[in-house]
PDB file of C-alpha atoms and ligand atoms in Angstrom:
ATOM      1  CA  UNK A   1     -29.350 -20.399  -5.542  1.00  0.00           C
ATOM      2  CA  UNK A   2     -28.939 -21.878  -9.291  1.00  0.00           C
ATOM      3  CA  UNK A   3     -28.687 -25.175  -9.164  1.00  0.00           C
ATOM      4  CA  UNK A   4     -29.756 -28.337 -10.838  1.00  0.00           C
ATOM      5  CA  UNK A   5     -29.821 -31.035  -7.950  1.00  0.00           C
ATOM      6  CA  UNK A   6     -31.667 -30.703  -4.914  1.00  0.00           C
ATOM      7  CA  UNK A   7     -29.002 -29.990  -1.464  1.00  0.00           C
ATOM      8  CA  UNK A   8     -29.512 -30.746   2.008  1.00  0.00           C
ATOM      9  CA  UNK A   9     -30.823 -28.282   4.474  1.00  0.00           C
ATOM     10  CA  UNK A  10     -28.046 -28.091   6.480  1.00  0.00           C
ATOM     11  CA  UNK A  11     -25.340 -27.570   3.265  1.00  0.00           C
ATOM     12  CA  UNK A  12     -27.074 -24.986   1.766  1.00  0.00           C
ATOM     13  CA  UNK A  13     -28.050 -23.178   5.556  1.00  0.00           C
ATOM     14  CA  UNK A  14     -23.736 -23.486   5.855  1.00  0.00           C
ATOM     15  CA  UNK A  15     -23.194 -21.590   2.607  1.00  0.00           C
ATOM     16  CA  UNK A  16     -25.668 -19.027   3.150  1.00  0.00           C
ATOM     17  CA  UNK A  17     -23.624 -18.299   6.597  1.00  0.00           C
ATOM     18  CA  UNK A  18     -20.544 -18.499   4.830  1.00  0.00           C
ATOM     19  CA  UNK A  19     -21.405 -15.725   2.362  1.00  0.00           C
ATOM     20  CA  UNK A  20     -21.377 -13.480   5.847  1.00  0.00           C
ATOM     21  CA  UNK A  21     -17.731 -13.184   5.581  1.00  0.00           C
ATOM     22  CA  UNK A  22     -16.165 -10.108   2.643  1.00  0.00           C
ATOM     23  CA  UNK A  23     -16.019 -10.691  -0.347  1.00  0.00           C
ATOM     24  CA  UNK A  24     -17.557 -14.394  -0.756  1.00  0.00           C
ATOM     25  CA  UNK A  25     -20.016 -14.932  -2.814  1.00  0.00           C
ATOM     26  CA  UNK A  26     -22.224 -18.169  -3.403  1.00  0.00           C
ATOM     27  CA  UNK A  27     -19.969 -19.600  -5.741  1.00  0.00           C
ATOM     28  CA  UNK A  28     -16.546 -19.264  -3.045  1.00  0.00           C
ATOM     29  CA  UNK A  29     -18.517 -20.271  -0.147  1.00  0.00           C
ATOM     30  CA  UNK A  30     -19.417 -23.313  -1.722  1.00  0.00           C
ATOM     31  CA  UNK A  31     -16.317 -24.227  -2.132  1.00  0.00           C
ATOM     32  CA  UNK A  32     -15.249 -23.550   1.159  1.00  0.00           C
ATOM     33  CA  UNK A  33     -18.153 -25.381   2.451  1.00  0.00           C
ATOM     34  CA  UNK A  34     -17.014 -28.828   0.041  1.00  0.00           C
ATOM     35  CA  UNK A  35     -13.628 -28.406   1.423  1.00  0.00           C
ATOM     36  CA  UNK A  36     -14.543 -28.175   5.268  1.00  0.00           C
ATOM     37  CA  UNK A  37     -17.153 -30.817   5.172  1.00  0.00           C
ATOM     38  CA  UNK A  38     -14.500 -33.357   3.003  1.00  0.00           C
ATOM     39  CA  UNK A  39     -11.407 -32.306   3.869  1.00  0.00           C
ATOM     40  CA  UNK A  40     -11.302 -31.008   7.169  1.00  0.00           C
ATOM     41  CA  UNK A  41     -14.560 -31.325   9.323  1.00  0.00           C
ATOM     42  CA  UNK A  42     -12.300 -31.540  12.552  1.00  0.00           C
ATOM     43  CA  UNK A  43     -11.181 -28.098  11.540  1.00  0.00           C
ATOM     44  CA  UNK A  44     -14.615 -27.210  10.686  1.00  0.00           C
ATOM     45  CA  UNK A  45     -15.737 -28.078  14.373  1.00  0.00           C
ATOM     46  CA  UNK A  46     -12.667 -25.862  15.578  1.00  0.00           C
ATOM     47  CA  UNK A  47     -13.700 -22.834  13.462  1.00  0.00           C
ATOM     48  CA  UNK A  48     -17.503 -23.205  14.802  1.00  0.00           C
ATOM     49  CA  UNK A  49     -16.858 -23.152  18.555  1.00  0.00           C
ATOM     50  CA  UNK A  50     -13.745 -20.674  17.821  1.00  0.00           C
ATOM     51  CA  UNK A  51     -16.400 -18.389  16.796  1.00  0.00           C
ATOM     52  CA  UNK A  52     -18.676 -19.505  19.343  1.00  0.00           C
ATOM     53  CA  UNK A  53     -15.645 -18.395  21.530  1.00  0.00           C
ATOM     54  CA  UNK A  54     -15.451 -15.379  20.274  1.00  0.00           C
ATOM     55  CA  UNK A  55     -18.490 -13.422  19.559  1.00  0.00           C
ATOM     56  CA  UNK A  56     -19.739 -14.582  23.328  1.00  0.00           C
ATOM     57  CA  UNK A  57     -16.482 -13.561  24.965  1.00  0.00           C
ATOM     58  CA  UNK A  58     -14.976 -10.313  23.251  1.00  0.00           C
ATOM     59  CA  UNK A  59     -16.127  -6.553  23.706  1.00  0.00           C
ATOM     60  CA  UNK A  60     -14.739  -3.447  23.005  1.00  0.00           C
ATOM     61  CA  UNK A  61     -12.019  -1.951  25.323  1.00  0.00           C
ATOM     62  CA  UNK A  62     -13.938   0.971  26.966  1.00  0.00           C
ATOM     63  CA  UNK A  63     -10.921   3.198  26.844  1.00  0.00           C
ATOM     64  CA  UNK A  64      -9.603   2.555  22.881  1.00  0.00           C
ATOM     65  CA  UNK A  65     -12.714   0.161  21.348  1.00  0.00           C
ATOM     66  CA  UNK A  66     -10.516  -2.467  20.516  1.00  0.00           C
ATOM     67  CA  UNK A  67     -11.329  -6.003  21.381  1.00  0.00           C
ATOM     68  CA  UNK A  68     -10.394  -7.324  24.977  1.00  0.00           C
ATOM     69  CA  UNK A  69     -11.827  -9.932  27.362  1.00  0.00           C
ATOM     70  CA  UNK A  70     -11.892  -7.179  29.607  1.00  0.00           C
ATOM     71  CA  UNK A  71     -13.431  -3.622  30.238  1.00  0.00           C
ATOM     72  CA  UNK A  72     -10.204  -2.363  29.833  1.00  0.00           C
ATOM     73  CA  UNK A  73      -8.002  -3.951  27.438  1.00  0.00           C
ATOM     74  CA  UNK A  74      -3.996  -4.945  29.020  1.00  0.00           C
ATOM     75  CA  UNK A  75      -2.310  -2.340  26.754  1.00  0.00           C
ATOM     76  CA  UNK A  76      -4.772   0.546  27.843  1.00  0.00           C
ATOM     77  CA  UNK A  77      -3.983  -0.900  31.508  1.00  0.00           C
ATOM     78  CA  UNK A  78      -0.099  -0.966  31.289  1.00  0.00           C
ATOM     79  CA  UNK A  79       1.433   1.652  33.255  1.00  0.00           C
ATOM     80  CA  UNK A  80       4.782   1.459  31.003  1.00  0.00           C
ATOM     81  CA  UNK A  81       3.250   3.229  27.842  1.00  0.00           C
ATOM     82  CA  UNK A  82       3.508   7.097  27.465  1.00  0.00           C
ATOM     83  CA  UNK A  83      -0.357   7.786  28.154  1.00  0.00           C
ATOM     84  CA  UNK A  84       0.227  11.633  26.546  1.00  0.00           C
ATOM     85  CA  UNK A  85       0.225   9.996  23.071  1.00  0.00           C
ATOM     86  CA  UNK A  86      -2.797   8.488  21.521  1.00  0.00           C
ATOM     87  CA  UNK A  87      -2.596   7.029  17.690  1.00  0.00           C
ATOM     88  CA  UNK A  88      -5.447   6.616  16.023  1.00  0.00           C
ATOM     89  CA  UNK A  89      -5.930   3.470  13.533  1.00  0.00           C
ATOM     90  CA  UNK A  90      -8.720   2.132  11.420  1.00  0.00           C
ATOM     91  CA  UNK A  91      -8.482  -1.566  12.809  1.00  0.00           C
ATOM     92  CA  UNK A  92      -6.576  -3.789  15.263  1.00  0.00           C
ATOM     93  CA  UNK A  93      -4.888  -4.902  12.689  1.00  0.00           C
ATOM     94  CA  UNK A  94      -3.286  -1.636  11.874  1.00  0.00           C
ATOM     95  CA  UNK A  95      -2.338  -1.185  15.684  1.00  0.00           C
ATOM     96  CA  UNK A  96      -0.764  -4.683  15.506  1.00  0.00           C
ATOM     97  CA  UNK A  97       1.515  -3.241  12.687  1.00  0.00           C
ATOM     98  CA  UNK A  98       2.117  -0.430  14.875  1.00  0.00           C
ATOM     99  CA  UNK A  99       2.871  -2.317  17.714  1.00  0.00           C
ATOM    100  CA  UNK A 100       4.845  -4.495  15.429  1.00  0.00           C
ATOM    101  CA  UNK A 101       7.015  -1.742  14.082  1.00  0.00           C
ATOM    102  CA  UNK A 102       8.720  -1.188  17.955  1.00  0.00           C
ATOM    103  CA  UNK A 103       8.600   2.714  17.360  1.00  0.00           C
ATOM    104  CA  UNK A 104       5.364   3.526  19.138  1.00  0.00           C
ATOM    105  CA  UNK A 105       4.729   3.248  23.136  1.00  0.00           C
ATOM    106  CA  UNK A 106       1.786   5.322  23.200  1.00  0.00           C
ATOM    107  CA  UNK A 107      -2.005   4.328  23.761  1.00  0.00           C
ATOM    108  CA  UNK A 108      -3.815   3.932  20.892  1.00  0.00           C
ATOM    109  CA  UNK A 109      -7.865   4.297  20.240  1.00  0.00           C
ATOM    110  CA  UNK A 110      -9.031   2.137  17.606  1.00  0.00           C
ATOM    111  CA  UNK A 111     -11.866   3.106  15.141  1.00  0.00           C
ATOM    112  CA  UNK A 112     -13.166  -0.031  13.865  1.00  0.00           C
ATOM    113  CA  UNK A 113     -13.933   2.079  10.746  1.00  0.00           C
ATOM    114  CA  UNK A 114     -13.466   4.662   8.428  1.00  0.00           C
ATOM    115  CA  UNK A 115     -15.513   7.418   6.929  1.00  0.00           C
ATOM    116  CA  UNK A 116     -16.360   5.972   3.825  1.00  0.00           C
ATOM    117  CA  UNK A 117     -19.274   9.020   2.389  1.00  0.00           C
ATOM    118  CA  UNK A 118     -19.479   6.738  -1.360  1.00  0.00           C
ATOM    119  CA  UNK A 119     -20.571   3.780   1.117  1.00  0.00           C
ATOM    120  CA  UNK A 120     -22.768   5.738   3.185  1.00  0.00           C
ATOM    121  CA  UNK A 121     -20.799   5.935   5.865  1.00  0.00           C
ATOM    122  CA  UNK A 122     -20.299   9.008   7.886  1.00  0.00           C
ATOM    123  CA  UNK A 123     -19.275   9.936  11.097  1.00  0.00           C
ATOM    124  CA  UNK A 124     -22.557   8.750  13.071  1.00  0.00           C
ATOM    125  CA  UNK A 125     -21.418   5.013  11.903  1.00  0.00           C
ATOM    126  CA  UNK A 126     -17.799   5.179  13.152  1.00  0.00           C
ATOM    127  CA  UNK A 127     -18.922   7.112  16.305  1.00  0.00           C
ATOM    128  CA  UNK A 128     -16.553   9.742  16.872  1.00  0.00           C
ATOM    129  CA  UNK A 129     -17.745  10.704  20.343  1.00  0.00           C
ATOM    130  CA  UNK A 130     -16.015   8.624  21.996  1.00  0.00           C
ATOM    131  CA  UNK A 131     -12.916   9.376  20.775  1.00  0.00           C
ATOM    132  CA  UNK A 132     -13.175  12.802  21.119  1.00  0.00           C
ATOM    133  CA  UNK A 133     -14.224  11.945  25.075  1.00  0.00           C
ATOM    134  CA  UNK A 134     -10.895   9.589  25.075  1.00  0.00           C
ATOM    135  CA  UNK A 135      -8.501  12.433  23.665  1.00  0.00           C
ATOM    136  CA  UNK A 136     -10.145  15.036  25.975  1.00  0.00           C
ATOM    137  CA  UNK A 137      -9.116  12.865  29.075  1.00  0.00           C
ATOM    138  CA  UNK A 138      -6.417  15.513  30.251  1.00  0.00           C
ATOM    139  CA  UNK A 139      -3.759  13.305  29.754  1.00  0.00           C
ATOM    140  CA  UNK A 140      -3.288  13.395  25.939  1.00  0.00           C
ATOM    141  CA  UNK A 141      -1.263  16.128  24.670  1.00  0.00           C
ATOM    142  CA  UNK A 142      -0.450  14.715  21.033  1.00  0.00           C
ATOM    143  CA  UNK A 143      -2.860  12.727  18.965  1.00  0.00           C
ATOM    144  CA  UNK A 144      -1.371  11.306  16.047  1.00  0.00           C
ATOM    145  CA  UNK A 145      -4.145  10.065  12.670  1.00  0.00           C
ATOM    146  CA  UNK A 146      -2.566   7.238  11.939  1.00  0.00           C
ATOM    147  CA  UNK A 147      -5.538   5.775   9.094  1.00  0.00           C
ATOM    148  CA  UNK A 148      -4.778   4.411   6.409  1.00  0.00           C
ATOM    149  CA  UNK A 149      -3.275   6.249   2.902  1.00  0.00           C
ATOM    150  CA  UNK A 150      -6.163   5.429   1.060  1.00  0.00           C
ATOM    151  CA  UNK A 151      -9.012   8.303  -0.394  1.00  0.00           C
ATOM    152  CA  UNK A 152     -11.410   7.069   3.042  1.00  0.00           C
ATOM    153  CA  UNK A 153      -8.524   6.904   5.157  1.00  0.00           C
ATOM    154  CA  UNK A 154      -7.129  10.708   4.431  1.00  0.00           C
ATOM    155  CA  UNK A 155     -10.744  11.622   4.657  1.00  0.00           C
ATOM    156  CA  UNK A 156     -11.082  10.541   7.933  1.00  0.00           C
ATOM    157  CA  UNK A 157      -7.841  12.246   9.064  1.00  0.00           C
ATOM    158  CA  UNK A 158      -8.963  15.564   7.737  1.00  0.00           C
ATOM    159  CA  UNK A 159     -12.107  15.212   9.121  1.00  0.00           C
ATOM    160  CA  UNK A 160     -10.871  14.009  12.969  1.00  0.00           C
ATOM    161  CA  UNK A 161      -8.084  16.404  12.861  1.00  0.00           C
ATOM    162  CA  UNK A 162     -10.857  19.390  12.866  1.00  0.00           C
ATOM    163  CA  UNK A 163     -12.457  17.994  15.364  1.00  0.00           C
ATOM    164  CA  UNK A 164      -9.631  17.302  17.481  1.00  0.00           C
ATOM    165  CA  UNK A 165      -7.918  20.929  17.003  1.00  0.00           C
ATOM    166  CA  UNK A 166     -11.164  22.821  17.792  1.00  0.00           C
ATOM    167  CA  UNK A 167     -11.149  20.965  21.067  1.00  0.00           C
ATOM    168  CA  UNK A 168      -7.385  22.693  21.881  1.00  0.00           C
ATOM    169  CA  UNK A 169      -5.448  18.890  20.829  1.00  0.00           C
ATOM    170  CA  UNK A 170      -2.405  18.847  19.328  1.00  0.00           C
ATOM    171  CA  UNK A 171      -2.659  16.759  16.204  1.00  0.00           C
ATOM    172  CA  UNK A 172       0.083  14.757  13.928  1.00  0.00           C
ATOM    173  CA  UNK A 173      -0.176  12.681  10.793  1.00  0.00           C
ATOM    174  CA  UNK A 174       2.100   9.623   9.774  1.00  0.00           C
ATOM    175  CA  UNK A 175       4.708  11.223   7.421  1.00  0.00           C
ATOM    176  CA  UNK A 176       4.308  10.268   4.024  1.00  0.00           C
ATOM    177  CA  UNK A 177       7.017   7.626   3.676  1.00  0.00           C
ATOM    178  CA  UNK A 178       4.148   5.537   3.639  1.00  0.00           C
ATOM    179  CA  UNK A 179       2.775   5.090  -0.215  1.00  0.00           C
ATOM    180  CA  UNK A 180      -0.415   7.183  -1.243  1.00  0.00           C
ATOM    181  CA  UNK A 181      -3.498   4.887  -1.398  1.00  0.00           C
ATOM    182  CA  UNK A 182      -1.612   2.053   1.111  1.00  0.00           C
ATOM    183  CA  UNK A 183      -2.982   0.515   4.196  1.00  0.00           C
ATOM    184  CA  UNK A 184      -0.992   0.008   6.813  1.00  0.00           C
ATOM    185  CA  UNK A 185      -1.724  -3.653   7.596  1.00  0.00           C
ATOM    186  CA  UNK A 186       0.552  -3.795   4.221  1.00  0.00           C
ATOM    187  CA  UNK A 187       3.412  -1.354   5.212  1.00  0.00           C
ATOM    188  CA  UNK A 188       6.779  -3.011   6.456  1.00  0.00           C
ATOM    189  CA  UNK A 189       7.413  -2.300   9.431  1.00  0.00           C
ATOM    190  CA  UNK A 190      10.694  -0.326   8.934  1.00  0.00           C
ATOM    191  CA  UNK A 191       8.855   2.133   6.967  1.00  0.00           C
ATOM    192  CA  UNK A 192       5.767   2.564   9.662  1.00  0.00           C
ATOM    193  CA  UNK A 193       8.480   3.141  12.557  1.00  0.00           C
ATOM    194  CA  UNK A 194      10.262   5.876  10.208  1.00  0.00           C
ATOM    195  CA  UNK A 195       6.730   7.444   9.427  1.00  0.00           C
ATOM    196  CA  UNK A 196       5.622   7.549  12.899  1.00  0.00           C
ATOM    197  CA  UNK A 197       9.073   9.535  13.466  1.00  0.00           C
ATOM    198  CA  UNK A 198       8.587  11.806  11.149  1.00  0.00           C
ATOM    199  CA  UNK A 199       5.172  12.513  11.482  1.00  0.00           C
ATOM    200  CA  UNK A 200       3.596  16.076  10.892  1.00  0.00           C
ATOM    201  CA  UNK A 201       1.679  18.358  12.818  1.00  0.00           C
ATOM    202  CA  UNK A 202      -1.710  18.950  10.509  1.00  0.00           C
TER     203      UNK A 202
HETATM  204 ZN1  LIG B 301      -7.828  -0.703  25.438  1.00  0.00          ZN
END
């Protein structure tokens, strides 16, 4: 790190784990680190065991991989959703906006990803298998891509609604009410319930 003065240990160790989170770089996570230790170390203590919380108490819902105290996650476990459907997202925050958009009461299987070949990351990384074990379940009968609008997100839709046909599953896409190159997490949620609607068989 550039700098003229000599820090303590424990400030500089704090920016370094800063810099963990996307898109901060030394520069931001100073800052942030000035602000929490001045402004707000009571918040600062909050935000430590928060993630303390967290990390030690969260996994991955066996049944859609999204995060849950639990094996399986309360949505997978309610018996009032329609367990033939399964929509497919990139992150929990896109099945929040689904969720959100009261148009949807289906199961949903969550990614945690996105094929993303420029980055290096292909289907290995965003483990496919075990959606394609989730959709073959026998209950399923319509799987609907519902990734993002963006060049990784269509990718990924192509790509899963291969796999997903040659194992005999009727697939369906959002309908493109939703702008090219959005993500969901910024769609309103008028236009997500009209899109799920509408969607497409691919
Ligand atoms: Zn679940």
């Amino acid at each position: 790190m550039a700098t003229g003065l000599p820090e303590p240990e424990p400030l500089l160790t704090l920016v370094e784990a800063l810099r963990c989170l996307p898109g901060v770089g030394v520069r931001s996570a100073r800052r942030m680190a000035y602000h929490l230790l001045q402004r707000d170390p009571e918040g600062a203590l909050r935000l430590g065991a928060a993630l303390n919380q967290a990390v030690t108490d969260l996994r991955h819902c066996e049944r859609c991989n999204s995060f849950s105290q639990e094996p399986i996650c309360s949505t997978c476990r309610n018996p009032d959703r329609d367990a033939s459907l399964l929509c497919v997202v990139e992150t929990p925050a896109d099945q929040n906006m689904i969720e959100a958009s009261h148009g949807y009461r289906g199961l949903y299987y969550v990614l945690q990803g996105r094929l993303a070949p420029l980055e290096g990351v292909g289907p290995d990384q965003v483990h496919f298998g075990q959606l394609m074990e989730r959709a073959s379940d026998g209950q399923v009968r319509e799987v609907i891509l519902a990734t993002n609008f963006t060049a990784e997100g269509e990718t990924t839709a192509y790509y899963l609604a291969d796999m997903l046909r040659a194992r005999g599953l009727n697939v369906t896409r959002l309908a493109r009410g939703v702008p090219s190159g959005s993500e969901l997490e910024y769609v309103d949620a008028g236009t997500i319930a009209w899109a799920l609607m509408e969607r497409r068989s691919t």
